JSON list of C-alpha atoms in Angstrom, two decimals:
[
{"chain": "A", "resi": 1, "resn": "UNK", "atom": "CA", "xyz": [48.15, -104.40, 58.77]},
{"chain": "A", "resi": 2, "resn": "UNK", "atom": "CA", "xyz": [46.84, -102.88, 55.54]},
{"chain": "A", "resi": 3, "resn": "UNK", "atom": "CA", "xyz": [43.64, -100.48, 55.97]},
{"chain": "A", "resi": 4, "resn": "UNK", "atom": "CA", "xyz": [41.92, -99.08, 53.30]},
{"chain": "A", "resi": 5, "resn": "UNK", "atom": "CA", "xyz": [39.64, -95.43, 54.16]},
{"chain": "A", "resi": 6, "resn": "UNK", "atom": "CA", "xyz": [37.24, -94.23, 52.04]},
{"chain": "A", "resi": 7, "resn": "UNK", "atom": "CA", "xyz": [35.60, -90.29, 51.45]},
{"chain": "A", "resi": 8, "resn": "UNK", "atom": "CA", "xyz": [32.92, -89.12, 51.87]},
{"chain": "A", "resi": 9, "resn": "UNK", "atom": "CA", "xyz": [30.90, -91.79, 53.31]},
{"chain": "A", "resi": 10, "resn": "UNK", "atom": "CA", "xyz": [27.84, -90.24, 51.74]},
{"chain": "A", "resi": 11, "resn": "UNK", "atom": "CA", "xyz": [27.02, -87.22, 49.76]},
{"chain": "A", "resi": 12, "resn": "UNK", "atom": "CA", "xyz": [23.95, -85.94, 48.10]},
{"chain": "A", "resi": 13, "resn": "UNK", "atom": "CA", "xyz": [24.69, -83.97, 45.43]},
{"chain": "A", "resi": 14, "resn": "UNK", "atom": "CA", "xyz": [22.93, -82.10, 42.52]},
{"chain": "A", "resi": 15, "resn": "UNK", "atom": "CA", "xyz": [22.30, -82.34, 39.03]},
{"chain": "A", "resi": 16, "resn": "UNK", "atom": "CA", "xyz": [25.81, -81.02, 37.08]},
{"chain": "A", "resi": 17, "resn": "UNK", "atom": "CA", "xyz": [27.98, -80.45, 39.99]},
{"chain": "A", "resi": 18, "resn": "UNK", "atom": "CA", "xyz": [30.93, -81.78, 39.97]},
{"chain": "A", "resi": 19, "resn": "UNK", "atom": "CA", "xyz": [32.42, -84.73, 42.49]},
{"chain": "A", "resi": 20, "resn": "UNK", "atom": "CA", "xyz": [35.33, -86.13, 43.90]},
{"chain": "A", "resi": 21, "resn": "UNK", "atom": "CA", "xyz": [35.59, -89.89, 46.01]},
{"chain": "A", "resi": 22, "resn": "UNK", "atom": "CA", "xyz": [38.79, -90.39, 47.66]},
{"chain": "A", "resi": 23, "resn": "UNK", "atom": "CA", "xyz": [40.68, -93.52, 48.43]},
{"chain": "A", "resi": 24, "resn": "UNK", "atom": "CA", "xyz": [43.74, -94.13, 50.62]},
{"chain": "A", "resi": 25, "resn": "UNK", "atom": "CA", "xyz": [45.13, -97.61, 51.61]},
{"chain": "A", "resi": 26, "resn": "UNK", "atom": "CA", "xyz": [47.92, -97.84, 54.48]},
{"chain": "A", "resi": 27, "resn": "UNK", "atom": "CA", "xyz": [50.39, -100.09, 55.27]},
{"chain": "A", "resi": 28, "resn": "UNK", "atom": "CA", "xyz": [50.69, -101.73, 51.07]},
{"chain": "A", "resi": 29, "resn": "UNK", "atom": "CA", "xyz": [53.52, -100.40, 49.34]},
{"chain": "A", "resi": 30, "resn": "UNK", "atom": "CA", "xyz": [52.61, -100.12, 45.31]},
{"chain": "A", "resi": 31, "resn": "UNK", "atom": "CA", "xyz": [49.13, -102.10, 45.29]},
{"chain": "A", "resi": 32, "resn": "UNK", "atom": "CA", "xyz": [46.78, -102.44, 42.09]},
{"chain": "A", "resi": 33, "resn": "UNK", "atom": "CA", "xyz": [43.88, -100.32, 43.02]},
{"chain": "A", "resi": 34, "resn": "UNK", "atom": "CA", "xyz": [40.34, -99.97, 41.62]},
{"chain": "A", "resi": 35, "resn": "UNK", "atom": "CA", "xyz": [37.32, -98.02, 41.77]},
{"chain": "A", "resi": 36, "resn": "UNK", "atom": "CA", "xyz": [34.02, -100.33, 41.41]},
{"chain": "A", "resi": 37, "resn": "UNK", "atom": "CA", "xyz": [30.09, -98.79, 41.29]},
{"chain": "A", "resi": 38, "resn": "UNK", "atom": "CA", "xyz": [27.06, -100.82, 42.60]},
{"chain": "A", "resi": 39, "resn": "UNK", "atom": "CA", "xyz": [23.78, -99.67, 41.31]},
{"chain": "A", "resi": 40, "resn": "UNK", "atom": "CA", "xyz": [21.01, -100.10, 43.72]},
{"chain": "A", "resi": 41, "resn": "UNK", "atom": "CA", "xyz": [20.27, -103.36, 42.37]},
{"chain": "A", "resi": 42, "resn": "UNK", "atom": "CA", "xyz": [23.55, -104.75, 43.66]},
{"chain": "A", "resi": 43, "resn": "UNK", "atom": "CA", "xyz": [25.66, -105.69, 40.51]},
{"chain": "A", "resi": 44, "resn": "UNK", "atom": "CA", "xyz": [29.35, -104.54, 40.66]},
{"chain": "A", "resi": 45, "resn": "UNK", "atom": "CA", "xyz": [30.82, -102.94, 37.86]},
{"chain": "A", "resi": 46, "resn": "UNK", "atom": "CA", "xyz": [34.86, -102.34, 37.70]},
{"chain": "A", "resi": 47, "resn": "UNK", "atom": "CA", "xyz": [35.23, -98.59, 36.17]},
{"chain": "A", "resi": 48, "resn": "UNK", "atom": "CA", "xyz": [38.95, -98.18, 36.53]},
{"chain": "A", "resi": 49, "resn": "UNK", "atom": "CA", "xyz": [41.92, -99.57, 37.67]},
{"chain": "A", "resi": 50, "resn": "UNK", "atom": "CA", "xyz": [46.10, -98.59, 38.56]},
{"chain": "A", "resi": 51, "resn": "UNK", "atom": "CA", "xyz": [48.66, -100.51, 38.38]},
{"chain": "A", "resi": 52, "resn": "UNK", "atom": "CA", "xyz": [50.96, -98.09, 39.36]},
{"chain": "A", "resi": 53, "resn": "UNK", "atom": "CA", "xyz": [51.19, -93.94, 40.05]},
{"chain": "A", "resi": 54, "resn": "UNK", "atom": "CA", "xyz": [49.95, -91.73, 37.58]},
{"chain": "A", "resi": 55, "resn": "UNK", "atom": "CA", "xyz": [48.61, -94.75, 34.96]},
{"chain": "A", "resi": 56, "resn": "UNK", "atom": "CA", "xyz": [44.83, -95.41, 34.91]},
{"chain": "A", "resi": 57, "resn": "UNK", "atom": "CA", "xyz": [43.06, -97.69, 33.20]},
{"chain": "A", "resi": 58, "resn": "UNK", "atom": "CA", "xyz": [39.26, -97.40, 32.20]},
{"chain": "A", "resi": 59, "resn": "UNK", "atom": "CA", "xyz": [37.15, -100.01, 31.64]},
{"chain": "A", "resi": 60, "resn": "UNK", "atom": "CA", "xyz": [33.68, -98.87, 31.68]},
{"chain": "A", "resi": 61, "resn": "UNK", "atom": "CA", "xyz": [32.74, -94.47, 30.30]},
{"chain": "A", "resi": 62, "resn": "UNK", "atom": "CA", "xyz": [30.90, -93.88, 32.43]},
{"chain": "A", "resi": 63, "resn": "UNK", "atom": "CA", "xyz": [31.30, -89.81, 32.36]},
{"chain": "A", "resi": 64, "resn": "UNK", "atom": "CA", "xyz": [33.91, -90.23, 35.65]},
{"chain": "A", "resi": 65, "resn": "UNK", "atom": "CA", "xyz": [37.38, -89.96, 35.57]},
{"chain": "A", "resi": 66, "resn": "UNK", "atom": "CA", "xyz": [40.04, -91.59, 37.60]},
{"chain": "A", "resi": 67, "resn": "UNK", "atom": "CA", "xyz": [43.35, -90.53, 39.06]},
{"chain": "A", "resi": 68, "resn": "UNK", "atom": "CA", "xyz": [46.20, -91.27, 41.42]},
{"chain": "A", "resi": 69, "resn": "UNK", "atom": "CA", "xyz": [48.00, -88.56, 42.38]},
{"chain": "A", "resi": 70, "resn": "UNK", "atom": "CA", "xyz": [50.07, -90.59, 44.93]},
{"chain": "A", "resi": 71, "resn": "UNK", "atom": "CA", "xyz": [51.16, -94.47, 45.27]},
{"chain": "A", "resi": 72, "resn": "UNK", "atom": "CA", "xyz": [48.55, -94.80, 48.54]},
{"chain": "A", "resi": 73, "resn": "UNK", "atom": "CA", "xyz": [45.94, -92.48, 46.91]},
{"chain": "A", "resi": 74, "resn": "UNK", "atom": "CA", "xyz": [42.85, -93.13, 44.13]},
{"chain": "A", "resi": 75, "resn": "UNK", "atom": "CA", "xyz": [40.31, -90.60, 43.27]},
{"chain": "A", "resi": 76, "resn": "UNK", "atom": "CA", "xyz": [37.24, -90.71, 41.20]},
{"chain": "A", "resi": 77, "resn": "UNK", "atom": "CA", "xyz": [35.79, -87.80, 40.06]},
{"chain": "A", "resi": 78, "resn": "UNK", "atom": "CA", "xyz": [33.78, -85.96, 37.66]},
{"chain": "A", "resi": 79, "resn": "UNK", "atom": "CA", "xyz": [33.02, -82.05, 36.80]},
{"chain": "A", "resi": 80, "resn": "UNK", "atom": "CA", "xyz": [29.23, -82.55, 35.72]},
{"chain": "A", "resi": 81, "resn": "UNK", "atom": "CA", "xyz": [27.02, -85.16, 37.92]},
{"chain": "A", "resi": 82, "resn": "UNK", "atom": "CA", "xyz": [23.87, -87.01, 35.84]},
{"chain": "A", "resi": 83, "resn": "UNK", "atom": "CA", "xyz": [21.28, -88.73, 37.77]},
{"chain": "A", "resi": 84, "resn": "UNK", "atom": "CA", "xyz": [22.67, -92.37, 36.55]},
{"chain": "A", "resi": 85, "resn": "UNK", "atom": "CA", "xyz": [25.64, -91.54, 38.88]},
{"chain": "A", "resi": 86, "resn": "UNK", "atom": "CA", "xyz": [23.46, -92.28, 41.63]},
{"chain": "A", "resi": 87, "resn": "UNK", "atom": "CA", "xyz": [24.81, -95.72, 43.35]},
{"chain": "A", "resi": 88, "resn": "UNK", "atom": "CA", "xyz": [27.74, -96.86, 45.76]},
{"chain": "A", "resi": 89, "resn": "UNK", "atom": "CA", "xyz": [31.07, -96.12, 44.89]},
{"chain": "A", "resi": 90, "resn": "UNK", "atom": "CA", "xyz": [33.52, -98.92, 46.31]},
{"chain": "A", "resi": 91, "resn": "UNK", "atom": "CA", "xyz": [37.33, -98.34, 46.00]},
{"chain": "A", "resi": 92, "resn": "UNK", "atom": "CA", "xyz": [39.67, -101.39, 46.85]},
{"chain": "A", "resi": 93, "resn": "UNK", "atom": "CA", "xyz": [43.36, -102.73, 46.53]},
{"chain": "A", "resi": 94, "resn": "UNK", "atom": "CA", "xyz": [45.16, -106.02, 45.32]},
{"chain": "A", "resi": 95, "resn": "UNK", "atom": "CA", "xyz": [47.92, -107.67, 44.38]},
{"chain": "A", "resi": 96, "resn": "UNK", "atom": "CA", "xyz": [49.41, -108.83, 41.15]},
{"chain": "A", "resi": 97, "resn": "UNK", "atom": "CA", "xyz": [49.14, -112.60, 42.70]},
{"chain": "A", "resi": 98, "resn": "UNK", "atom": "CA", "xyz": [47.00, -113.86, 44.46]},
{"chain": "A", "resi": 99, "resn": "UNK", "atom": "CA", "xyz": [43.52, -112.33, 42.60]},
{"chain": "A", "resi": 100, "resn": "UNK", "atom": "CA", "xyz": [42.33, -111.05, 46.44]},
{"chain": "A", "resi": 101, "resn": "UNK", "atom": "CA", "xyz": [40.39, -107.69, 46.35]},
{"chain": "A", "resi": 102, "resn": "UNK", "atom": "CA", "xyz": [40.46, -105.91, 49.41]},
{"chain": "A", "resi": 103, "resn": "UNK", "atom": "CA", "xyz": [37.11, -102.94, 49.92]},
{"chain": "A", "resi": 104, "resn": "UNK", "atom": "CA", "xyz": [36.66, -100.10, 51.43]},
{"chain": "A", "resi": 105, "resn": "UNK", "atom": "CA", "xyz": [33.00, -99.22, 53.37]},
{"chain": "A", "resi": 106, "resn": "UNK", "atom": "CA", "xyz": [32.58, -97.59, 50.46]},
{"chain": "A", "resi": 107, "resn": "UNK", "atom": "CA", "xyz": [30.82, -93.89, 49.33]},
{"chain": "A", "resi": 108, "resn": "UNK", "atom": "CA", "xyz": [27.18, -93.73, 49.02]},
{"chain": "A", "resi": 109, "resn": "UNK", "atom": "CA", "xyz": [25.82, -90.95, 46.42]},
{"chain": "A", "resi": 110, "resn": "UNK", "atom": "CA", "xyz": [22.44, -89.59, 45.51]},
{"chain": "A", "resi": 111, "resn": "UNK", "atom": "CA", "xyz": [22.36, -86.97, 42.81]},
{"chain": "A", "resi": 112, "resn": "UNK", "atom": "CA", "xyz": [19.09, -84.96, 42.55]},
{"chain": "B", "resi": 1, "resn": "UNK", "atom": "CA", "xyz": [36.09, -113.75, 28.58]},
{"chain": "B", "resi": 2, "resn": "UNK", "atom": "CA", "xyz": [34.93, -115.12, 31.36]},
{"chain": "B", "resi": 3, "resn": "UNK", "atom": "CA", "xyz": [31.41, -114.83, 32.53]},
{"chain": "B", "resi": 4, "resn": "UNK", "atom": "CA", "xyz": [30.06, -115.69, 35.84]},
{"chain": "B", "resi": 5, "resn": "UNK", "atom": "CA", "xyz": [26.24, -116.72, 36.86]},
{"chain": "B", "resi": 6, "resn": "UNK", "atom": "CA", "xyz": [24.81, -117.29, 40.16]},
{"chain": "B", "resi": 7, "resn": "UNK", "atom": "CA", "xyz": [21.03, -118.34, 39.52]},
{"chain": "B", "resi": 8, "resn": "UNK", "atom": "CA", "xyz": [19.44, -117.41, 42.82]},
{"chain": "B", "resi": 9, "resn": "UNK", "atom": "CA", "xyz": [18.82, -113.66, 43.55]},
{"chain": "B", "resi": 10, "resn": "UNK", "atom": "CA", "xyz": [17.68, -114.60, 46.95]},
{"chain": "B", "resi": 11, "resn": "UNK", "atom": "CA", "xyz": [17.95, -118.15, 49.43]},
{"chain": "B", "resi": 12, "resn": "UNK", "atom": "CA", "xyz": [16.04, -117.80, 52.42]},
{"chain": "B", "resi": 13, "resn": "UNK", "atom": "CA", "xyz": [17.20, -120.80, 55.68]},
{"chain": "B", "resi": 14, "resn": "UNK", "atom": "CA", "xyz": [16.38, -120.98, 59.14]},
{"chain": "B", "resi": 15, "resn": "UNK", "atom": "CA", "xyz": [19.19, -120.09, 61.61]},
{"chain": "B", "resi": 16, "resn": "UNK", "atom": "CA", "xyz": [20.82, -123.71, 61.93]},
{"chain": "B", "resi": 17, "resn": "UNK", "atom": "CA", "xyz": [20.24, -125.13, 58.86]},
{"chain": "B", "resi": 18, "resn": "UNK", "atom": "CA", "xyz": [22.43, -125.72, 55.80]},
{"chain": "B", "resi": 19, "resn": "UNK", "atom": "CA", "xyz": [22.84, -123.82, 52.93]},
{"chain": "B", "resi": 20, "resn": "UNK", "atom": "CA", "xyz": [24.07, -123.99, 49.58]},
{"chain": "B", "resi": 21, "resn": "UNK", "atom": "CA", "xyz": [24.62, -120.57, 47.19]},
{"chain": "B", "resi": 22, "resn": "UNK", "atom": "CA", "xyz": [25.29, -121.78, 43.53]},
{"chain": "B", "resi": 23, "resn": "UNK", "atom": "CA", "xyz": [27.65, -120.35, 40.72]},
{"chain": "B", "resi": 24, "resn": "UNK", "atom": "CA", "xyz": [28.68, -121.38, 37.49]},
{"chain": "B", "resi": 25, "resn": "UNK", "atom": "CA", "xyz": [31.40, -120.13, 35.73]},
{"chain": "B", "resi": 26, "resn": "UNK", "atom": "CA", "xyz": [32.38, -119.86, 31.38]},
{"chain": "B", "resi": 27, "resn": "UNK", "atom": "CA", "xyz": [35.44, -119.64, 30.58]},
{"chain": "B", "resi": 28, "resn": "UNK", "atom": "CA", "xyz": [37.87, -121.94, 29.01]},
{"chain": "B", "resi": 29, "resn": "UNK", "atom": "CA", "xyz": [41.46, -121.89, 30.30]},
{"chain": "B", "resi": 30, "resn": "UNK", "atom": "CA", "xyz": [42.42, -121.42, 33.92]},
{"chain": "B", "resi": 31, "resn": "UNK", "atom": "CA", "xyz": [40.71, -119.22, 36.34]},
{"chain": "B", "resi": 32, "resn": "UNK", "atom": "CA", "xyz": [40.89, -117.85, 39.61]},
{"chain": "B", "resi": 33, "resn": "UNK", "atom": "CA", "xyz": [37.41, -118.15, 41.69]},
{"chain": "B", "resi": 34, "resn": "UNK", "atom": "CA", "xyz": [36.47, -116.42, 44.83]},
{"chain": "B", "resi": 35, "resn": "UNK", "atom": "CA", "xyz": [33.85, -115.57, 47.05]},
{"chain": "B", "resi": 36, "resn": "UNK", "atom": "CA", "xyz": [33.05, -112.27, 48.65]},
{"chain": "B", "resi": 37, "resn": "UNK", "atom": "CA", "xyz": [30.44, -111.32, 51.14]},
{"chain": "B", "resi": 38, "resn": "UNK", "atom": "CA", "xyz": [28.54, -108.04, 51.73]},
{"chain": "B", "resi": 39, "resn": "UNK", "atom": "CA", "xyz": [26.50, -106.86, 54.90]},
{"chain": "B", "resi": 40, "resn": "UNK", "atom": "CA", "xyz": [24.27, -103.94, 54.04]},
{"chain": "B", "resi": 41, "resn": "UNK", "atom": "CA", "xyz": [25.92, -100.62, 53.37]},
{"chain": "B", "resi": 42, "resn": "UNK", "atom": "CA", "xyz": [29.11, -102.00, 53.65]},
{"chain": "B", "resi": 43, "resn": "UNK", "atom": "CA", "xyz": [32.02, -103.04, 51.23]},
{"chain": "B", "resi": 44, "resn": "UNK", "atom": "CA", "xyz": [32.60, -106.85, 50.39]},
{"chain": "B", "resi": 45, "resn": "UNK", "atom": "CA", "xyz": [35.20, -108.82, 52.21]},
{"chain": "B", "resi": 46, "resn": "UNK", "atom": "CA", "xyz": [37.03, -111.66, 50.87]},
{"chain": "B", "resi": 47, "resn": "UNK", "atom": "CA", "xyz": [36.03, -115.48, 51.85]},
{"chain": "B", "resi": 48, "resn": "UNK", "atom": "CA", "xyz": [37.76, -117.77, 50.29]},
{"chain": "B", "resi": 49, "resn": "UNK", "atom": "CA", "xyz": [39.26, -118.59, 46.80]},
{"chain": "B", "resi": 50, "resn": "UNK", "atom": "CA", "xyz": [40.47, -121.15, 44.40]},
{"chain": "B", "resi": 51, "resn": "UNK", "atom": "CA", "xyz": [42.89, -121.49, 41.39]},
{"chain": "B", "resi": 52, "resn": "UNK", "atom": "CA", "xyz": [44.13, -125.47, 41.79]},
{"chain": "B", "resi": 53, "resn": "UNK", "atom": "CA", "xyz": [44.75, -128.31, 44.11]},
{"chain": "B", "resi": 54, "resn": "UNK", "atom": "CA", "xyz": [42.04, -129.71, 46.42]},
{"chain": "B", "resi": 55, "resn": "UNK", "atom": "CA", "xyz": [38.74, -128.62, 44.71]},
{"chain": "B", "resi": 56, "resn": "UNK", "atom": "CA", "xyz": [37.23, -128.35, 48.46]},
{"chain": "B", "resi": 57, "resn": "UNK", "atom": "CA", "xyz": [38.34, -125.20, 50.18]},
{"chain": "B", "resi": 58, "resn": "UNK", "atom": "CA", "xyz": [37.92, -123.73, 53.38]},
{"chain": "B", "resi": 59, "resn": "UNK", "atom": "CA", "xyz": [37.03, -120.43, 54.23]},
{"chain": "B", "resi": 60, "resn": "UNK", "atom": "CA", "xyz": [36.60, -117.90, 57.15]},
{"chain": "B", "resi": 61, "resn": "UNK", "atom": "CA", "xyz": [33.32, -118.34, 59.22]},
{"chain": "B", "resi": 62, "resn": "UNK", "atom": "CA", "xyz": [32.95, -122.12, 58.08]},
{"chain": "B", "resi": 63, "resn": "UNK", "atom": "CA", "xyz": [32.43, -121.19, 54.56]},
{"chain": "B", "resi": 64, "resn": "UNK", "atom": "CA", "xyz": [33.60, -123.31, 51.86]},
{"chain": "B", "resi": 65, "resn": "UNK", "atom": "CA", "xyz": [33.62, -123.99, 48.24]},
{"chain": "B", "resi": 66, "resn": "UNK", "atom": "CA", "xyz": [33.73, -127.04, 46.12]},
{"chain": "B", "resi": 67, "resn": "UNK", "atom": "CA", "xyz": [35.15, -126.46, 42.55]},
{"chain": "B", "resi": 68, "resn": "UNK", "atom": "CA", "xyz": [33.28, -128.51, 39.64]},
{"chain": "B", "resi": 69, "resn": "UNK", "atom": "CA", "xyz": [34.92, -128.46, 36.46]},
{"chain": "B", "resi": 70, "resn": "UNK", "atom": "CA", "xyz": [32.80, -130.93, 34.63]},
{"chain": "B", "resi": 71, "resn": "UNK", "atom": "CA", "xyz": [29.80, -128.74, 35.98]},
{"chain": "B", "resi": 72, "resn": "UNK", "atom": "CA", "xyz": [31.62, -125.29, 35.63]},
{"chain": "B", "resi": 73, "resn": "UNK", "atom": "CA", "xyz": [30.93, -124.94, 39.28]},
{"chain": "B", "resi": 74, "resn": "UNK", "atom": "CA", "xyz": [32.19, -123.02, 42.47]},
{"chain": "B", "resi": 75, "resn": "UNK", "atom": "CA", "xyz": [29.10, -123.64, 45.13]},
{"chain": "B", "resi": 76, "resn": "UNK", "atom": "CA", "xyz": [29.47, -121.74, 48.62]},
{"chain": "B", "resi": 77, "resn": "UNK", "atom": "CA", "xyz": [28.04, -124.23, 51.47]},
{"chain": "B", "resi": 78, "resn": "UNK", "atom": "CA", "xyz": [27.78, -123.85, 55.22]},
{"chain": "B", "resi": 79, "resn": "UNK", "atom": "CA", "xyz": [26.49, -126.23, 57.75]},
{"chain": "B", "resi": 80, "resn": "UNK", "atom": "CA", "xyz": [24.62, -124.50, 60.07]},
{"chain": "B", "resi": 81, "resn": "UNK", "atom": "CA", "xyz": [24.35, -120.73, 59.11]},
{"chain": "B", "resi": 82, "resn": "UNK", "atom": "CA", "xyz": [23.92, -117.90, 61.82]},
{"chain": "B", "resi": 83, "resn": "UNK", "atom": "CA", "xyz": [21.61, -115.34, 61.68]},
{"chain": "B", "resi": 84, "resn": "UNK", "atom": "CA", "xyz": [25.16, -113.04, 61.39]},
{"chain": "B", "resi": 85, "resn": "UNK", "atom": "CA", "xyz": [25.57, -114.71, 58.33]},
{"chain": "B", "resi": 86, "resn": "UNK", "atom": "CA", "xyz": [22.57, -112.67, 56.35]},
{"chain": "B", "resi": 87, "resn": "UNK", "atom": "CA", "xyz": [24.14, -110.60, 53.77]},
{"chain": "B", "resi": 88, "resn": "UNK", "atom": "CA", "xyz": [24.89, -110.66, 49.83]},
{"chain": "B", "resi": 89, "resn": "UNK", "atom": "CA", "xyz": [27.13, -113.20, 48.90]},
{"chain": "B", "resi": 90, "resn": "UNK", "atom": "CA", "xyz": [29.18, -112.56, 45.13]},
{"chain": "B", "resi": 91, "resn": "UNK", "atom": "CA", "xyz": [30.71, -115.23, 43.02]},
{"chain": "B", "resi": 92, "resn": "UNK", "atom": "CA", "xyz": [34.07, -113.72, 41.11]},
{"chain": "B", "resi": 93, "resn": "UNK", "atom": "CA", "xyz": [35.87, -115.29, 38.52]},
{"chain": "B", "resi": 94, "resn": "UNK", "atom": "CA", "xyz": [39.56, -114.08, 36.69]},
{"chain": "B", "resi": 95, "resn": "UNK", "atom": "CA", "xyz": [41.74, -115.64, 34.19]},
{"chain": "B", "resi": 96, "resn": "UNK", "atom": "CA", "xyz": [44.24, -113.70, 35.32]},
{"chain": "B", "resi": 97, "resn": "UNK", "atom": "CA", "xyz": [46.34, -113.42, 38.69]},
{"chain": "B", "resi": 98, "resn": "UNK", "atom": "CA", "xyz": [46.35, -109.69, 38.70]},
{"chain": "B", "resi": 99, "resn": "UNK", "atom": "CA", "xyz": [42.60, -109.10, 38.94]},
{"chain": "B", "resi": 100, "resn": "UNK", "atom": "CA", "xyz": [42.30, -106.22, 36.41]},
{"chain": "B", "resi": 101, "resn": "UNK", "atom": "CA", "xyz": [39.27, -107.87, 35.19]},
{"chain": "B", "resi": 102, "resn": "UNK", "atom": "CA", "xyz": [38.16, -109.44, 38.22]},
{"chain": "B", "resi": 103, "resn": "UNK", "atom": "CA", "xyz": [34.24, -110.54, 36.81]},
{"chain": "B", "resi": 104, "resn": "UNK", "atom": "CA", "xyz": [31.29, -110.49, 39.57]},
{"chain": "B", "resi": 105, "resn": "UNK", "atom": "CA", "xyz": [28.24, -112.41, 39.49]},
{"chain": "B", "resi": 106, "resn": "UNK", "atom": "CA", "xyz": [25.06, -110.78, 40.17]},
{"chain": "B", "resi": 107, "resn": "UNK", "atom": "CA", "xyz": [24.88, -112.01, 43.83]},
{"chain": "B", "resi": 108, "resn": "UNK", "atom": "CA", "xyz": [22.57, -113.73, 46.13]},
{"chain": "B", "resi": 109, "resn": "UNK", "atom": "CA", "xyz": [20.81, -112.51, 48.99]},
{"chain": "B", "resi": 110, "resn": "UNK", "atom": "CA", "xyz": [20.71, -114.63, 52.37]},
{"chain": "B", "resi": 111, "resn": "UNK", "atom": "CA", "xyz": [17.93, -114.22, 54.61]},
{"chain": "B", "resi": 112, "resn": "UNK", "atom": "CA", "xyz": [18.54, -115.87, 57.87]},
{"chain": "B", "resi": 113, "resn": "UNK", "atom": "CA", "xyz": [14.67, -116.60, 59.59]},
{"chain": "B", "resi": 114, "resn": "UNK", "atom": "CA", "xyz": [14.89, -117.27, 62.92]}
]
């Protein structure tokens, strides 16, 4: 069975530090993977996605940057936090058929 | 590009009853739709989805959608709801089967009253 782990499950951070979310899904060889952010409010919006090691795809700028390092691995990160990063950062995997995203418990952050 | 609407920010049932959670879709070639469901503080899982075939389909936890396209519809109904079944509930639509832009509705909030 696949799992999916996100890290940290929460972190409070301040003002123009830098951060780093990690993502790791098991037992999926080669998924599409994605990074998603829920404001407080609740809507989802995609940020970046991987097809495949090493190529990421942006959608939204949201001052973050995406990488993945390994086939199993996704990390979002950023060098200088603003307040708007505040907000839930889901990671999750699919498949090229089949349009099923599977999430993470995703990473809560506060920036003060 | 596809844009996806669910009209009710929050539906509030007694344990037992029915319930219907609406979303309309606008696109105009195929799409993929799908349900997801969120408890609080946690990530969504999947429920169910549709693409083509029988525009009724079934999904986990007697959830299930029926597909509209002369109403641009994917409604999520459940006969008798639980009070486990309190959560956010998304709408997603793709014109794609690859879900690199995988489009969420807002969402609607369940309250289960006992």
């Amino acid at each position: 069975a696949q799992t999916i782990h996100q890290w940290p499950v929460a972190e409070i951070k301040a003002v123009g530090s830098p951060l780093s979310l990690g993502c790791t899904i098991k037992g999926k060889s080669s998924p599409n993977l994605y990074w998603y952010w829920q404001a407080t409010g609740g809507t989802l919006q995609q940020l970046f996605y991987s097809i495949t090691v090493g190529q990421v795809e942006s959608v939204v700028q949201l001052n973050l940057s995406a990488s993945r390092p390994k086939d199993d691995q996704f990390i979002l990160s950023t060098e200088k936090l603003l307040l708007s990063h505040s907000g839930f950062y889901l990671c999750a995997w699919g498949q090229n058929s089949g349009n099923t995203l599977y999430f993470g418990e995703g990473s809560r952050l506060i920036v003060v | 590009t596809q844009t996806v609407s669910q009209s009710d920010a929050h539906v509030t049932v007694f344990e037992g009853d029915s319930v219907e959670l609406r979303c309309n879709y606008s696109y105009g070639g195929s799409i993929y739709l799908s349900w997801y469901i969120q408890h609080h503080g946690r990530g969504l899982q999947f429920l169910l989805k549709y693409y083509s075939g029988n525009p009724v389909v079934q999904g986990v936890n007697g959830f299930e959608a029926e597909f509209s396209k002369s109403d641009s519809s994917f409604h999520l109904r459940k006969a008798s709801v639980h009070w486990s079944d309190s959560a956010v509930y998304f709408c997603a639509v793709s014109h794609t089967g690859g879900a690199d832009r995988l489009t969420f509705g807002k969402g609607t909030q369940l309250i289960i009253q006992p």
